[in-house]
PDB file of C-alpha atoms and ligand atoms in Angstrom:
ATOM      1  CA  UNK A   1     -20.305   1.331 -22.634  1.00 93.00           C
ATOM      2  CA  UNK A   2     -21.410  -1.161 -19.905  1.00 96.00           C
ATOM      3  CA  UNK A   3     -23.023   0.133 -16.776  1.00 97.00           C
ATOM      4  CA  UNK A   4     -23.370  -2.029 -13.541  1.00 98.00           C
ATOM      5  CA  UNK A   5     -24.422  -1.698 -10.153  1.00 98.00           C
ATOM      6  CA  UNK A   6     -22.164  -3.028  -7.589  1.00 98.00           C
ATOM      7  CA  UNK A   7     -23.957  -2.040  -4.490  1.00 98.00           C
ATOM      8  CA  UNK A   8     -27.173  -0.011  -3.678  1.00 97.00           C
ATOM      9  CA  UNK A   9     -24.696   3.218  -3.589  1.00 97.00           C
ATOM     10  CA  UNK A  10     -22.083   2.096  -6.151  1.00 98.00           C
ATOM     11  CA  UNK A  11     -22.376   1.896  -9.883  1.00 98.00           C
ATOM     12  CA  UNK A  12     -19.652   1.519 -12.314  1.00 98.00           C
ATOM     13  CA  UNK A  13     -19.783   2.765 -16.095  1.00 98.00           C
ATOM     14  CA  UNK A  14     -16.808   1.341 -18.387  1.00 98.00           C
ATOM     15  CA  UNK A  15     -15.986   3.268 -21.803  1.00 97.00           C
ATOM     16  CA  UNK A  16     -15.732   1.408 -25.000  1.00 96.00           C
ATOM     17  CA  UNK A  17     -12.540   2.946 -25.096  1.00 96.00           C
ATOM     18  CA  UNK A  18      -9.706   1.367 -23.362  1.00 96.00           C
ATOM     19  CA  UNK A  19     -12.337   0.161 -20.903  1.00 98.00           C
ATOM     20  CA  UNK A  20     -11.434   3.148 -18.915  1.00 98.00           C
ATOM     21  CA  UNK A  21     -13.976   3.218 -15.574  1.00 98.00           C
ATOM     22  CA  UNK A  22     -16.176   5.755 -13.861  1.00 98.00           C
ATOM     23  CA  UNK A  23     -17.531   4.844 -10.490  1.00 98.00           C
ATOM     24  CA  UNK A  24     -20.380   6.793  -8.896  1.00 98.00           C
ATOM     25  CA  UNK A  25     -20.013   6.441  -5.159  1.00 98.00           C
ATOM     26  CA  UNK A  26     -23.530   7.334  -3.298  1.00 98.00           C
ATOM     27  CA  UNK A  27     -24.128   7.572   0.560  1.00 97.00           C
ATOM     28  CA  UNK A  28     -26.565   9.583   2.732  1.00 96.00           C
ATOM     29  CA  UNK A  29     -27.087  12.933   0.241  1.00 96.00           C
ATOM     30  CA  UNK A  30     -23.711  13.177  -1.261  1.00 98.00           C
ATOM     31  CA  UNK A  31     -22.231  11.581  -4.734  1.00 98.00           C
ATOM     32  CA  UNK A  32     -19.017  11.375  -5.917  1.00 98.00           C
ATOM     33  CA  UNK A  33     -18.162  10.514  -9.346  1.00 98.00           C
ATOM     34  CA  UNK A  34     -14.438   9.046  -9.551  1.00 98.00           C
ATOM     35  CA  UNK A  35     -12.402   9.158 -13.021  1.00 98.00           C
ATOM     36  CA  UNK A  36     -14.337   9.662 -16.340  1.00 98.00           C
ATOM     37  CA  UNK A  37     -15.515   7.763 -19.352  1.00 97.00           C
ATOM     38  CA  UNK A  38     -13.968   9.107 -22.836  1.00 96.00           C
ATOM     39  CA  UNK A  39     -16.289   9.191 -25.680  1.00 95.00           C
ATOM     40  CA  UNK A  40     -18.693  12.088 -25.428  1.00 95.00           C
ATOM     41  CA  UNK A  41     -21.952  10.213 -25.815  1.00 95.00           C
ATOM     42  CA  UNK A  42     -20.920   7.887 -22.781  1.00 97.00           C
ATOM     43  CA  UNK A  43     -20.013  11.202 -21.040  1.00 97.00           C
ATOM     44  CA  UNK A  44     -23.581  12.680 -21.741  1.00 96.00           C
ATOM     45  CA  UNK A  45     -25.085   9.719 -20.421  1.00 97.00           C
ATOM     46  CA  UNK A  46     -23.670  10.190 -16.870  1.00 98.00           C
ATOM     47  CA  UNK A  47     -26.042  13.109 -15.670  1.00 98.00           C
ATOM     48  CA  UNK A  48     -29.043  10.974 -16.591  1.00 97.00           C
ATOM     49  CA  UNK A  49     -27.308   7.589 -14.542  1.00 97.00           C
ATOM     50  CA  UNK A  50     -27.586  10.048 -11.288  1.00 98.00           C
ATOM     51  CA  UNK A  51     -30.876  11.878 -11.863  1.00 97.00           C
ATOM     52  CA  UNK A  52     -32.572   8.170 -12.233  1.00 96.00           C
ATOM     53  CA  UNK A  53     -31.084   7.456  -8.813  1.00 96.00           C
ATOM     54  CA  UNK A  54     -32.285  10.371  -7.675  1.00 97.00           C
ATOM     55  CA  UNK A  55     -28.813  11.571  -6.754  1.00 98.00           C
ATOM     56  CA  UNK A  56     -27.235  15.161  -6.839  1.00 96.00           C
ATOM     57  CA  UNK A  57     -23.458  15.456  -7.388  1.00 98.00           C
ATOM     58  CA  UNK A  58     -21.402  16.623  -4.428  1.00 97.00           C
ATOM     59  CA  UNK A  59     -17.855  16.527  -6.703  1.00 97.00           C
ATOM     60  CA  UNK A  60     -15.565  14.891  -8.794  1.00 98.00           C
ATOM     61  CA  UNK A  61     -12.696  12.827  -7.867  1.00 98.00           C
ATOM     62  CA  UNK A  62      -9.974  11.650  -9.985  1.00 98.00           C
ATOM     63  CA  UNK A  63      -7.404   8.962  -9.303  1.00 98.00           C
ATOM     64  CA  UNK A  64      -4.645  10.332 -11.497  1.00 98.00           C
ATOM     65  CA  UNK A  65      -3.878  12.906 -14.137  1.00 96.00           C
ATOM     66  CA  UNK A  66      -3.578  11.325 -17.287  1.00 96.00           C
ATOM     67  CA  UNK A  67      -6.379  12.824 -19.572  1.00 96.00           C
ATOM     68  CA  UNK A  68      -8.673   9.629 -20.129  1.00 96.00           C
ATOM     69  CA  UNK A  69      -9.509   9.867 -16.152  1.00 97.00           C
ATOM     70  CA  UNK A  70      -9.670  13.538 -16.495  1.00 97.00           C
ATOM     71  CA  UNK A  71     -12.972  14.279 -18.360  1.00 97.00           C
ATOM     72  CA  UNK A  72     -15.571  14.491 -15.903  1.00 97.00           C
ATOM     73  CA  UNK A  73     -15.936  17.981 -16.606  1.00 95.00           C
ATOM     74  CA  UNK A  74     -17.047  17.591 -19.828  1.00 96.00           C
ATOM     75  CA  UNK A  75     -20.096  15.868 -18.513  1.00 96.00           C
ATOM     76  CA  UNK A  76     -20.733  18.016 -15.166  1.00 96.00           C
ATOM     77  CA  UNK A  77     -18.894  21.367 -16.364  1.00 94.00           C
ATOM     78  CA  UNK A  78     -19.355  23.284 -13.004  1.00 93.00           C
ATOM     79  CA  UNK A  79     -18.405  20.301 -10.490  1.00 96.00           C
ATOM     80  CA  UNK A  80     -15.690  20.853  -8.169  1.00 96.00           C
ATOM     81  CA  UNK A  81     -12.680  18.649  -8.948  1.00 97.00           C
ATOM     82  CA  UNK A  82     -10.849  16.812  -6.187  1.00 98.00           C
ATOM     83  CA  UNK A  83      -7.495  15.399  -6.862  1.00 98.00           C
ATOM     84  CA  UNK A  84      -4.394  14.130  -4.642  1.00 98.00           C
ATOM     85  CA  UNK A  85      -1.804  16.928  -3.876  1.00 98.00           C
ATOM     86  CA  UNK A  86       0.679  14.929  -6.027  1.00 97.00           C
ATOM     87  CA  UNK A  87      -1.963  15.046  -9.011  1.00 97.00           C
ATOM     88  CA  UNK A  88      -2.527  18.920  -8.522  1.00 97.00           C
ATOM     89  CA  UNK A  89       1.324  19.418  -8.378  1.00 97.00           C
ATOM     90  CA  UNK A  90       1.398  17.518 -11.953  1.00 96.00           C
ATOM     91  CA  UNK A  91      -1.577  19.767 -13.312  1.00 96.00           C
ATOM     92  CA  UNK A  92       0.201  22.869 -12.275  1.00 95.00           C
ATOM     93  CA  UNK A  93       3.531  21.582 -13.595  1.00 94.00           C
ATOM     94  CA  UNK A  94       2.192  20.466 -16.868  1.00 92.00           C
ATOM     95  CA  UNK A  95      -0.656  23.112 -17.805  1.00 91.00           C
ATOM     96  CA  UNK A  96      -2.561  22.034 -20.771  1.00 94.00           C
ATOM     97  CA  UNK A  97      -1.124  18.934 -21.124  1.00 93.00           C
ATOM     98  CA  UNK A  98      -4.280  16.774 -20.355  1.00 94.00           C
ATOM     99  CA  UNK A  99      -6.150  18.949 -22.997  1.00 95.00           C
ATOM    100  CA  UNK A 100      -3.288  18.537 -25.623  1.00 96.00           C
ATOM    101  CA  UNK A 101      -3.781  14.734 -25.156  1.00 95.00           C
ATOM    102  CA  UNK A 102      -7.413  14.978 -25.609  1.00 96.00           C
ATOM    103  CA  UNK A 103      -7.230  17.061 -28.793  1.00 95.00           C
ATOM    104  CA  UNK A 104      -4.598  14.842 -30.432  1.00 95.00           C
ATOM    105  CA  UNK A 105      -6.971  11.666 -29.355  1.00 95.00           C
ATOM    106  CA  UNK A 106     -10.126  13.694 -30.601  1.00 95.00           C
ATOM    107  CA  UNK A 107      -8.303  14.321 -34.005  1.00 95.00           C
ATOM    108  CA  UNK A 108      -7.041  10.961 -34.501  1.00 95.00           C
ATOM    109  CA  UNK A 109     -10.842   9.647 -33.909  1.00 90.00           C
ATOM    110  CA  UNK A 110     -12.555  12.340 -35.560  1.00 93.00           C
ATOM    111  CA  UNK A 111     -14.702  12.795 -32.137  1.00 91.00           C
ATOM    112  CA  UNK A 112     -16.566  16.051 -31.440  1.00 91.00           C
ATOM    113  CA  UNK A 113     -17.017  17.558 -28.411  1.00 94.00           C
ATOM    114  CA  UNK A 114     -19.499  20.151 -27.460  1.00 90.00           C
ATOM    115  CA  UNK A 115     -16.798  22.382 -25.391  1.00 91.00           C
ATOM    116  CA  UNK A 116     -12.917  22.333 -24.534  1.00 92.00           C
ATOM    117  CA  UNK A 117     -12.076  20.701 -21.570  1.00 94.00           C
ATOM    118  CA  UNK A 118     -11.726  23.010 -18.608  1.00 91.00           C
ATOM    119  CA  UNK A 119     -10.381  21.843 -15.630  1.00 91.00           C
ATOM    120  CA  UNK A 120     -10.458  25.210 -13.672  1.00 81.00           C
ATOM    121  CA  UNK A 121      -9.639  25.327 -10.173  1.00 85.00           C
ATOM    122  CA  UNK A 122      -8.641  21.859  -8.771  1.00 95.00           C
ATOM    123  CA  UNK A 123      -8.991  20.939  -5.097  1.00 97.00           C
ATOM    124  CA  UNK A 124      -5.850  19.534  -3.802  1.00 98.00           C
ATOM    125  CA  UNK A 125      -6.655  16.899  -1.350  1.00 98.00           C
ATOM    126  CA  UNK A 126      -4.406  15.789   1.171  1.00 98.00           C
ATOM    127  CA  UNK A 127      -3.076  11.952   0.714  1.00 98.00           C
ATOM    128  CA  UNK A 128      -3.303   9.938   2.883  1.00 98.00           C
ATOM    129  CA  UNK A 129      -6.244  11.383   4.013  1.00 98.00           C
ATOM    130  CA  UNK A 130     -10.389  10.975   4.411  1.00 97.00           C
ATOM    131  CA  UNK A 131     -13.425  12.697   2.746  1.00 97.00           C
ATOM    132  CA  UNK A 132     -16.702  12.639   4.344  1.00 96.00           C
ATOM    133  CA  UNK A 133     -19.414  11.395   2.212  1.00 96.00           C
ATOM    134  CA  UNK A 134     -23.051  12.010   3.081  1.00 93.00           C
ATOM    135  CA  UNK A 135     -22.184  12.700   6.984  1.00 87.00           C
ATOM    136  CA  UNK A 136     -22.448   8.667   8.173  1.00 90.00           C
ATOM    137  CA  UNK A 137     -19.584   7.494   5.850  1.00 94.00           C
ATOM    138  CA  UNK A 138     -16.084   8.491   4.769  1.00 97.00           C
ATOM    139  CA  UNK A 139     -13.887   7.571   1.889  1.00 98.00           C
ATOM    140  CA  UNK A 140     -10.159   6.964   2.329  1.00 98.00           C
ATOM    141  CA  UNK A 141      -7.644   8.381   0.137  1.00 98.00           C
ATOM    142  CA  UNK A 142      -4.636   5.980  -0.128  1.00 98.00           C
ATOM    143  CA  UNK A 143      -1.440   7.046  -1.965  1.00 98.00           C
ATOM    144  CA  UNK A 144      -0.996   5.507  -5.548  1.00 98.00           C
ATOM    145  CA  UNK A 145       2.251   6.307  -7.706  1.00 98.00           C
ATOM    146  CA  UNK A 146       4.217   4.547  -9.447  1.00 96.00           C
ATOM    147  CA  UNK A 147       2.673   4.235 -13.000  1.00 96.00           C
ATOM    148  CA  UNK A 148       2.681   7.975 -13.080  1.00 96.00           C
ATOM    149  CA  UNK A 149       4.419  10.198 -10.527  1.00 96.00           C
ATOM    150  CA  UNK A 150       1.075  11.126  -8.874  1.00 97.00           C
ATOM    151  CA  UNK A 151      -2.313   9.650  -7.876  1.00 97.00           C
ATOM    152  CA  UNK A 152      -4.690   8.140  -5.415  1.00 98.00           C
ATOM    153  CA  UNK A 153      -6.718   5.232  -4.424  1.00 98.00           C
ATOM    154  CA  UNK A 154      -9.968   5.310  -3.142  1.00 98.00           C
ATOM    155  CA  UNK A 155     -11.235   3.254  -0.720  1.00 98.00           C
ATOM    156  CA  UNK A 156     -15.269   3.152   0.256  1.00 98.00           C
ATOM    157  CA  UNK A 157     -15.530   1.293   3.193  1.00 98.00           C
ATOM    158  CA  UNK A 158     -19.553   1.807   3.168  1.00 97.00           C
ATOM    159  CA  UNK A 159     -19.575  -0.829   0.371  1.00 98.00           C
ATOM    160  CA  UNK A 160     -16.154  -2.724   0.534  1.00 98.00           C
ATOM    161  CA  UNK A 161     -15.215  -0.790  -2.873  1.00 98.00           C
ATOM    162  CA  UNK A 162     -11.947  -0.103  -3.591  1.00 98.00           C
ATOM    163  CA  UNK A 163     -11.332   2.340  -6.682  1.00 98.00           C
ATOM    164  CA  UNK A 164      -7.542   1.721  -7.362  1.00 98.00           C
ATOM    165  CA  UNK A 165      -6.699   3.700 -10.557  1.00 98.00           C
ATOM    166  CA  UNK A 166      -4.401   2.467 -13.278  1.00 98.00           C
ATOM    167  CA  UNK A 167      -3.389  -0.704 -11.123  1.00 98.00           C
ATOM    168  CA  UNK A 168      -4.574  -4.209 -10.879  1.00 98.00           C
ATOM    169  CA  UNK A 169      -6.144  -4.100 -14.233  1.00 98.00           C
ATOM    170  CA  UNK A 170      -7.142  -7.233 -16.175  1.00 98.00           C
ATOM    171  CA  UNK A 171      -6.454  -5.506 -19.447  1.00 97.00           C
ATOM    172  CA  UNK A 172      -3.657  -3.878 -18.954  1.00 97.00           C
ATOM    173  CA  UNK A 173      -0.124  -4.970 -17.773  1.00 97.00           C
ATOM    174  CA  UNK A 174       1.594  -2.772 -15.328  1.00 97.00           C
ATOM    175  CA  UNK A 175       2.593   0.384 -17.239  1.00 96.00           C
ATOM    176  CA  UNK A 176       5.682   2.500 -16.162  1.00 95.00           C
ATOM    177  CA  UNK A 177       4.927   5.740 -17.817  1.00 93.00           C
ATOM    178  CA  UNK A 178       7.695   8.437 -18.163  1.00 91.00           C
ATOM    179  CA  UNK A 179       7.287   9.889 -14.487  1.00 93.00           C
ATOM    180  CA  UNK A 180       6.685   6.888 -13.386  1.00 94.00           C
ATOM    181  CA  UNK A 181       8.773   4.392 -11.295  1.00 94.00           C
ATOM    182  CA  UNK A 182       8.938   0.286 -10.833  1.00 95.00           C
ATOM    183  CA  UNK A 183       9.952   0.631  -7.161  1.00 96.00           C
ATOM    184  CA  UNK A 184       7.018   2.979  -6.537  1.00 97.00           C
ATOM    185  CA  UNK A 185       4.665   1.028  -8.462  1.00 97.00           C
ATOM    186  CA  UNK A 186       5.621  -2.152  -6.329  1.00 98.00           C
ATOM    187  CA  UNK A 187       5.259  -0.458  -3.016  1.00 98.00           C
ATOM    188  CA  UNK A 188       1.858   0.757  -4.405  1.00 98.00           C
ATOM    189  CA  UNK A 189       0.824  -2.626  -4.763  1.00 98.00           C
ATOM    190  CA  UNK A 190       1.853  -3.565  -1.742  1.00 98.00           C
ATOM    191  CA  UNK A 191      -0.109  -0.624  -0.185  1.00 98.00           C
ATOM    192  CA  UNK A 192      -3.432  -1.735  -1.947  1.00 98.00           C
ATOM    193  CA  UNK A 193      -3.048  -5.398  -0.522  1.00 98.00           C
ATOM    194  CA  UNK A 194      -4.706  -5.188   2.494  1.00 98.00           C
ATOM    195  CA  UNK A 195      -7.667  -2.889   0.803  1.00 98.00           C
ATOM    196  CA  UNK A 196      -8.144  -5.514  -1.903  1.00 98.00           C
ATOM    197  CA  UNK A 197      -8.243  -8.383   0.771  1.00 98.00           C
ATOM    198  CA  UNK A 198     -11.200  -6.696   2.598  1.00 98.00           C
ATOM    199  CA  UNK A 199     -12.993  -5.592  -0.747  1.00 98.00           C
ATOM    200  CA  UNK A 200     -15.902  -6.849  -1.936  1.00 98.00           C
ATOM    201  CA  UNK A 201     -15.135  -5.305  -5.189  1.00 98.00           C
ATOM    202  CA  UNK A 202     -12.077  -3.830  -6.731  1.00 98.00           C
ATOM    203  CA  UNK A 203     -12.416  -1.482  -9.743  1.00 98.00           C
ATOM    204  CA  UNK A 204      -9.471  -0.806 -11.801  1.00 98.00           C
ATOM    205  CA  UNK A 205      -9.129   2.223 -13.768  1.00 98.00           C
ATOM    206  CA  UNK A 206      -9.152  -0.059 -17.056  1.00 98.00           C
ATOM    207  CA  UNK A 207     -11.675  -3.148 -17.392  1.00 98.00           C
ATOM    208  CA  UNK A 208     -14.132  -4.899 -15.605  1.00 98.00           C
ATOM    209  CA  UNK A 209     -14.505  -4.824 -11.730  1.00 98.00           C
ATOM    210  CA  UNK A 210     -13.044  -7.681 -10.046  1.00 98.00           C
ATOM    211  CA  UNK A 211     -13.719  -9.971  -7.006  1.00 98.00           C
ATOM    212  CA  UNK A 212     -10.859 -10.030  -4.503  1.00 98.00           C
ATOM    213  CA  UNK A 213      -9.770 -13.256  -5.248  1.00 98.00           C
ATOM    214  CA  UNK A 214      -9.357 -12.374  -9.104  1.00 98.00           C
ATOM    215  CA  UNK A 215      -7.935  -9.027  -8.151  1.00 98.00           C
ATOM    216  CA  UNK A 216      -5.153 -10.832  -5.805  1.00 98.00           C
ATOM    217  CA  UNK A 217      -3.931 -13.199  -8.423  1.00 98.00           C
ATOM    218  CA  UNK A 218      -3.741  -9.895 -10.845  1.00 98.00           C
ATOM    219  CA  UNK A 219      -1.198  -8.377  -8.086  1.00 98.00           C
ATOM    220  CA  UNK A 220       0.445 -11.417  -7.600  1.00 98.00           C
ATOM    221  CA  UNK A 221       1.058 -11.638 -11.373  1.00 97.00           C
ATOM    222  CA  UNK A 222       1.889  -7.997 -11.509  1.00 97.00           C
ATOM    223  CA  UNK A 223       4.544  -8.219  -8.670  1.00 98.00           C
ATOM    224  CA  UNK A 224       6.364 -10.801 -10.333  1.00 97.00           C
ATOM    225  CA  UNK A 225       6.105  -9.248 -14.023  1.00 97.00           C
ATOM    226  CA  UNK A 226       7.575  -5.974 -12.281  1.00 96.00           C
ATOM    227  CA  UNK A 227      10.281  -7.710 -10.491  1.00 96.00           C
ATOM    228  CA  UNK A 228      11.429  -9.333 -13.784  1.00 94.00           C
ATOM    229  CA  UNK A 229      12.027  -5.568 -15.684  1.00 93.00           C
ATOM    230  CA  UNK A 230      13.943  -5.157 -17.481  1.00 89.00           C
ATOM    231  CA  UNK A 231      15.199  -8.483 -18.552  1.00 87.00           C
ATOM    232  CA  UNK A 232      13.057 -11.236 -17.052  1.00 89.00           C
ATOM    233  CA  UNK A 233       9.632 -10.149 -16.836  1.00 89.00           C
ATOM    234  CA  UNK A 234       7.100 -12.434 -18.809  1.00 90.00           C
ATOM    235  CA  UNK A 235       3.970 -10.936 -19.561  1.00 94.00           C
ATOM    236  CA  UNK A 236       0.884 -12.549 -18.007  1.00 93.00           C
ATOM    237  CA  UNK A 237      -0.842 -14.921 -20.022  1.00 92.00           C
ATOM    238  CA  UNK A 238      -4.320 -12.957 -20.358  1.00 94.00           C
ATOM    239  CA  UNK A 239      -2.362  -9.719 -21.238  1.00 96.00           C
ATOM    240  CA  UNK A 240       0.129 -10.537 -23.977  1.00 95.00           C
ATOM    241  CA  UNK A 241      -1.682  -9.081 -27.234  1.00 95.00           C
ATOM    242  CA  UNK A 242       0.077  -6.729 -29.552  1.00 96.00           C
ATOM    243  CA  UNK A 243      -0.686  -3.348 -27.471  1.00 96.00           C
ATOM    244  CA  UNK A 244       0.580  -4.864 -24.214  1.00 96.00           C
ATOM    245  CA  UNK A 245       3.856  -6.156 -25.745  1.00 96.00           C
ATOM    246  CA  UNK A 246       3.930  -2.497 -26.830  1.00 96.00           C
ATOM    247  CA  UNK A 247       3.796  -1.346 -23.368  1.00 96.00           C
ATOM    248  CA  UNK A 248       6.087  -3.908 -22.250  1.00 96.00           C
ATOM    249  CA  UNK A 249       8.755  -2.562 -24.711  1.00 95.00           C
ATOM    250  CA  UNK A 250       8.118   0.768 -23.464  1.00 94.00           C
ATOM    251  CA  UNK A 251       8.427  -0.305 -19.623  1.00 95.00           C
ATOM    252  CA  UNK A 252      12.267  -2.141 -20.712  1.00 94.00           C
ATOM    253  CA  UNK A 253      13.260   0.846 -22.906  1.00 89.00           C
ATOM    254  CA  UNK A 254      12.752   2.994 -19.147  1.00 82.00           C
ATOM    255  CA  UNK A 255      15.731   1.018 -18.540  1.00 64.00           C
ATOM    256  CA  UNK A 256      17.088   0.204 -15.062  1.00 53.00           C
ATOM    257  CA  UNK A 257      14.848   0.634 -12.466  1.00 51.00           C
ATOM    258  CA  UNK A 258      14.692   4.153 -10.977  1.00 50.00           C
ATOM    259  CA  UNK A 259      13.844   5.215  -7.139  1.00 50.00           C
ATOM    260  CA  UNK A 260      10.257   6.412  -6.242  1.00 51.00           C
ATOM    261  CA  UNK A 261       9.462   9.650  -8.043  1.00 46.00           C
ATOM    262  CA  UNK A 262      11.403   8.979 -11.111  1.00 45.00           C
ATOM    263  CA  UNK A 263      14.097  11.065 -12.548  1.00 43.00           C
ATOM    264  CA  UNK A 264      11.680  13.938 -13.429  1.00 41.00           C
ATOM    265  CA  UNK A 265      11.563  17.482 -12.538  1.00 37.00           C
TER     266      UNK A 265
HETATM  267 ZN1  LIG F 301      -5.480   5.045 -17.284  1.00 97.57          ZN
END
């Protein structure tokens, strides 16, 4: 795990697994933890990172419902968990799905956990919307779907930090999952663009935090890739290893582009 401070109130930890990122946002007397780390020792280190800074947790936030972003409760079992309304609907529609994915991941890697993942009651946040942070600041919640059918990006103006979820990754090409949609993905990239342009840092769901120039370059590559699907998409130079070619094949197999929201239930 790697931990970096981007601002006096922003710390980003990055998992060894998939470079999944977990961002701590602090202002005034409030602290939110966005997304999660993956391995248990990484999760176990989180309360210490907050304690060292003298910050107490107000709640967990999650950019979308894929299991590797949802593991914050394994570090903070009693914390409230806030997600977008679309993610809350997905979690309701797929009860136990995140837990099943985690169990099968843990079995493959012989990972042991002190307790099973319990999502309990999740709080559905209106998106677009705002969330107060420590009295003087606000977080802006921005719809971000297309990778999956659900999700939000989180803009923290007090620090100029954008937590964008599974978009703008330097290590993963745009991945259109089963319920995702190419058109919705492209619309999300355009929605994120003005935030990226004014950001100091962009924190993707996978990979190292990016300065805005690099994030905009990735945005351009990703738009070109998505517009080329299914037949004429070229993988970005820095993202064409074996795993990325597999994801690309999956994107192509999804066939003709689908409208916003995909064709799922
Ligand atoms: Zn992810």
